[in-house]
Structure formats: structure tokens, C-alpha cells
């Protein structure tokens, strides 16, 4: 991390002194939501490796915390100053970042959104991201098939109110399970009668645990838990284990991080929808290099894929085993 | 000497007395000066307020949800607040001296990462690793204390700096990776025992014991009273012969140790060393202290109040989930309560003048 920070500082300095066109290799900027979330750590790894392979120079930056729009705005400005011709960004605030992106694009910079779209989506040249609704549908279908007709009492440990990714996964899960749900564009969370408890986990293990504990207080008969990501799932498992209920309750999740896949293999999580941040970043860098060489810009939405990973396959649902999941975790290979 | 009920504390009382270097040396004299009037032992509105708020919240949720008023649920809420509760002990000490510690959550996270990583990477016995974590958090307390007392920087600025430093070291040391597969000795405090039908976590017993000890210590010892005195009027306290710098330094180191214990509880509760822990606990602890009626202007407050403050937040989170209400309402209510608490403090101060 320190290394990249220095990198960025040096790059900014150089950008200020020398003309941007002076650099022989194309400069590509990567701006993530935070420096610390393992998902973005992976994303940076993917971008760094691809940039090295393609002979591009990667500079990276991030907001301080999820939601730190000002930090991302500063990063965009610094990267333009550093001579970046392509900026890959995972917007923390889908609306607030749009004016800064507009300014960058007016200067001829190619801007690609990774993982999360901007609002409106066409504020960036292209979007490389997971289909979060589909990710939800896959675990919903898996849970439905595994329960096999048993009536479901569902707890959902969501992200936080108003976040599109949280809503898409939640609603996708319910649709996959065959319950009344909302469509992929909705920012509301559907709540059919089978959902006996909804709580926000903020995608955090400790908060996920607290949320699950409270849900179990509310309804001790919960037999299916949907979680926004695997840290929340790990927290939910902790809560179930402490209540002595880990056996009869199924947890499904989304993300497919390496630790998450380990938890699937260990039986803590039944299934997870795996997404590929490393691939998103690598594709973004490749597109940036292509743009530098030929001036060709990518357009529209590219689905970076999602795979259902489960320790136990169930009939009628296509899933991959945890070994495959480990090999692929967040796009390793 | 006649003292008004509100707004006057130990140091002001001491300051009115002729300067006597012997005061600092004898706990008996200090106590008699600090508590000259039996009426001072009566709880004031400021100390009863938080308790009433908690009681009202509990009554409301008992009425709204039948699962709320059970031993198991209360044991659960205690477990959920134990980390913030322990950080709040350290934070209370610092706020009593009219300081503030913004680094508490980040230092706690660092302590947790150090103890789990030392245990995981070097295979040392958990107890050694735990003390390594304590040493690091106490060291941060010492650094905070030295900068506040020796270079006379405001605690807000010092801890703003060390908050970032602790966070960065945590990320660098852990490479932003969560530490898993911990030995059982590391997470022992998360285990539970039964009282009748209710499962109680060892961690919550430790937290309650720490509150009892710190309450008695602040109340019954000369050292404890000195903390109040320094918070009320550092100059007058210094003139009475109390080594105010030493008191402050001790407070920051003790607070650091509290964060270390909080780190241990956090590790025990979640079963992992989490480099991103502490981010919400940072301000939650200050919230708990303020809700508990401790004055941000220093010198006034009861440490047990901070536990009540932490419980208020915990009860709302638990109760609203039982009711099926969004977490945003908990944040809204906490915000309102914080402003009410500080406003009460400020108004009672004005009334005293």
C-alpha cells in the first residue's frame, strides 16, 4: 500500500513537472472505494499484474472509507495531473462522482466504472461489473432446491438502506427462491411473508453477528439466512453457533472471496455467488491500453461473470465445487 | 464551606482552600475535601437521566416486542455492547480530564490484530500474544499522554494523529487481511456459562467487573479523585501539589490498556482478528460516554453512566430489529439523544453559575 502511495505521489509530481505526453508507457489510474477492503485489494492486484504484462503504468488511489466521495474526486484530479489517459473507478457515491467524471472525460480521459455503476450509467464510457441481481438469483435457486419444499423462514442480513447492490442481491435472492420480489432496478428491499427478519449488517462481520443474534431473538425458527457478503455470513454463523443452531440453518451469500470459499468448504456457508474483481480490473487495464494504442473506447455494460460455488451440489442447480472456487477466488486464475 | 449542588466539583472545592502541599499525599484529606457534603452523594438529574432513558427504552420495547424482556435477550445485548463498553471506560477517564480520545477504536483494532497475528504467526501461547496486544495499546496510550502533557498539544489533535497512525499500522501489519484460525485460548472470553436458563458470556462478566473496579477506584481513592480534580481545574489542582502531568499520563496509559482489553473482547466475540474493526466503535464509545452523562468539559461524571450509555445504543439496535425497523432509525435516535445529553449538561452548568 505504501508502495502505491509513493508511486502516486511520485507520479503526481512527475505529472506536474513534465508534460504528460512525455511518458512513453500509457498511464492508467485505478480508484477504488477503500484501500483496505479485501475485494479492492484483489482488484488492485489484478490491475497491477495486467498493467505489468501490458507495459502500462498503473497508479492507484482510494477513498478513506466507503462513501468518501471527496477522496475519489481528489484522486481523479491527481490522476489527470499525473497524465492518466484512462481512469478505472469503483464509485463510492454513484451520483456525486458524476461531475468529476464528466470533467475528466471532457479532457479526453477514458473512464470505466468497475463493480458499481454510476447514476446515470452512461456517465462513464463503460461498465465492467458483476450482475448482482443474477448473483442473488443463483443462491436463491440453490436455497430453494436444498430446502426441498420445506417451508422457509428467512432472515436477510442486508447491506444498508438505499444501496443498489444491496437491493439487487436481496431481490435477486428472493426471486431465485420463487418468492414475491422486486425487479433489478429497484432500490427497495422486497419483504414477502417468508422473510421473518430483515436487518442491516453493513457488510461487516461483527455487525452481521449482532444482526443475526437479534433476528434469532425475534424468530428462533429461522432456517435460511441470506447475507449480503461473506463477512456478514461469518458473523451470522458465529451467532448461530453460539445459539447451538448452526446445524439446521442454511446460510447463503454473495462475493466468493477466498476466505468466503474456505467457509463454504468448512460447511459454514452452504453456497455463495462468486464474482471476479481481479478480472474486472484486468479487463479495465486492457481496455485502457487498447485506448492508448488505437484510440478505441469500450462502451456499454460488460458482465464480468458470476459462478455459484457450493460444497454440496443439488439436483437441478448448476454449481461448481469449492476447489474450483478456491482456484478462481475473486479471479485468481 | 458551602458548595452549590451543580457545577462545582472536587478541584474547585480544593482550590478555595489555602494551598497545602500535603493534600496530594493523603487520600483521607483529599476525600474529605472532595466530598464535604452528604448531599453530594445523592444522584442528580445528570446522573439519573441516562438511567431513566434506558428504562424508558426498555419499557417501550417490552411493550412492542414480547421477545425483548427475557434474560437471554439481555445477556445478548450485554454481549453486543461489551466491546464499546470497555473502550468507553478508557474514554471516560480521558473525558473526565477534559480531554478526548479519537484514536480509541483504531488502537483497539491494532491491539486485536497484534494479539491474533502474534499468536497465529509465531505460535506463541495465547496469553503471551494477548499481553503483546496490551503492550501495544498501552504504548499508544503512553504516546498520546506524553504528547498531551509534555508538548502540551490538545488531546483532540494528538489523538486525531494517532488515530490515523494506528489505523495505518494496523493495515500495513495485517496486509489488510483478516486473521483467522485462532487458538481456543484467544477466544475464551466469548464462551458462555449458564445462570438458570440464561447463557452469559465470560466477556460480559469481565466488562461488568471492570466497570465495578473503575467506579470504586475513581470514587474511593485519592488517584481517582485527582482525575476529577484535573478535569475541573488543572491549574488549581497543580497548585494544591498534585502532579497533574503524572495523573494525565496515567489516565492515557490506563485508557490504552482498556482498549487492549476491548480488543481481546472483540477477538473473542467475532473469533477473528479484524483490521477493519474499531471504525464504528471509535465514535460509539464517545457517544456512550456522553449519553452516560459524563461532561465533555471534564470533571463531572460517573463511569457506570458510560455503561448505561452503551446499553442505550445496544437496546435500540436490538429492540428495533425485533420490531423490524430499519437500522437508520437507531442512528437517528442516537443522534437526538446525544444532543439532548450534551444540552442537559450545558444547561445544568449554566444553572450552577
PDB file of N, CA and C in Angstrom, chain A residues 3 12 36 44 122 135 165 173 176 221 271 296 332:
ATOM      1  N   UNK A   3       3.782   1.419  -1.001  1.00  0.00           N
ATOM      2  CA  UNK A   3       4.438   1.453  -2.281  1.00  0.00           C
ATOM      3  C   UNK A   3       3.607   2.247  -3.294  1.00  0.00           C
ATOM      4  N   UNK A  12       2.338  11.979  -9.459  1.00  0.00           N
ATOM      5  CA  UNK A  12       1.715  13.303  -9.454  1.00  0.00           C
ATOM      6  C   UNK A  12       2.769  14.386  -9.641  1.00  0.00           C
ATOM      7  N   UNK A  36      -8.575  -0.842   1.867  1.00  0.00           N
ATOM      8  CA  UNK A  36      -8.452  -1.891   2.872  1.00  0.00           C
ATOM      9  C   UNK A  36      -9.382  -3.073   2.659  1.00  0.00           C
ATOM     10  N   UNK A  44      -6.926  -4.385  -7.081  1.00  0.00           N
ATOM     11  CA  UNK A  44      -5.672  -3.690  -7.356  1.00  0.00           C
ATOM     12  C   UNK A  44      -4.610  -4.673  -7.820  1.00  0.00           C
ATOM     13  N   UNK A 122     -24.610   5.978 -18.052  1.00  0.00           N
ATOM     14  CA  UNK A 122     -23.801   6.437 -19.186  1.00  0.00           C
ATOM     15  C   UNK A 122     -22.898   7.633 -18.849  1.00  0.00           C
ATOM     16  N   UNK A 135     -26.540 -12.740  -9.354  1.00  0.00           N
ATOM     17  CA  UNK A 135     -25.818 -13.375  -8.248  1.00  0.00           C
ATOM     18  C   UNK A 135     -26.807 -13.781  -7.156  1.00  0.00           C
ATOM     19  N   UNK A 165     -26.580  -2.182  -4.833  1.00  0.00           N
ATOM     20  CA  UNK A 165     -26.033  -3.547  -4.816  1.00  0.00           C
ATOM     21  C   UNK A 165     -26.763  -4.393  -3.762  1.00  0.00           C
ATOM     22  N   UNK A 173     -32.158 -12.718  -4.808  1.00  0.00           N
ATOM     23  CA  UNK A 173     -32.259 -13.918  -3.971  1.00  0.00           C
ATOM     24  C   UNK A 173     -33.717 -14.346  -3.816  1.00  0.00           C
ATOM     25  N   UNK A 176     -35.037 -15.730  -7.064  1.00  0.00           N
ATOM     26  CA  UNK A 176     -34.480 -17.061  -7.297  1.00  0.00           C
ATOM     27  C   UNK A 176     -35.183 -18.104  -6.437  1.00  0.00           C
ATOM     28  N   UNK A 221     -36.971 -19.819  14.924  1.00  0.00           N
ATOM     29  CA  UNK A 221     -37.167 -20.903  13.950  1.00  0.00           C
ATOM     30  C   UNK A 221     -36.587 -20.596  12.579  1.00  0.00           C
ATOM     31  N   UNK A 271     -23.718 -21.984   0.176  1.00  0.00           N
ATOM     32  CA  UNK A 271     -23.381 -21.624  -1.202  1.00  0.00           C
ATOM     33  C   UNK A 271     -23.149 -20.132  -1.305  1.00  0.00           C
ATOM     34  N   UNK A 296      -9.481   3.400 -29.480  1.00  0.00           N
ATOM     35  CA  UNK A 296     -10.798   2.759 -29.469  1.00  0.00           C
ATOM     36  C   UNK A 296     -11.326   2.674 -28.039  1.00  0.00           C
ATOM     37  N   UNK A 332      -8.550 -15.290  -9.318  1.00  0.00           N
ATOM     38  CA  UNK A 332      -7.116 -15.578  -9.177  1.00  0.00           C
ATOM     39  C   UNK A 332      -6.461 -16.029 -10.466  1.00  0.00           C
TER      40      UNK A 332
END
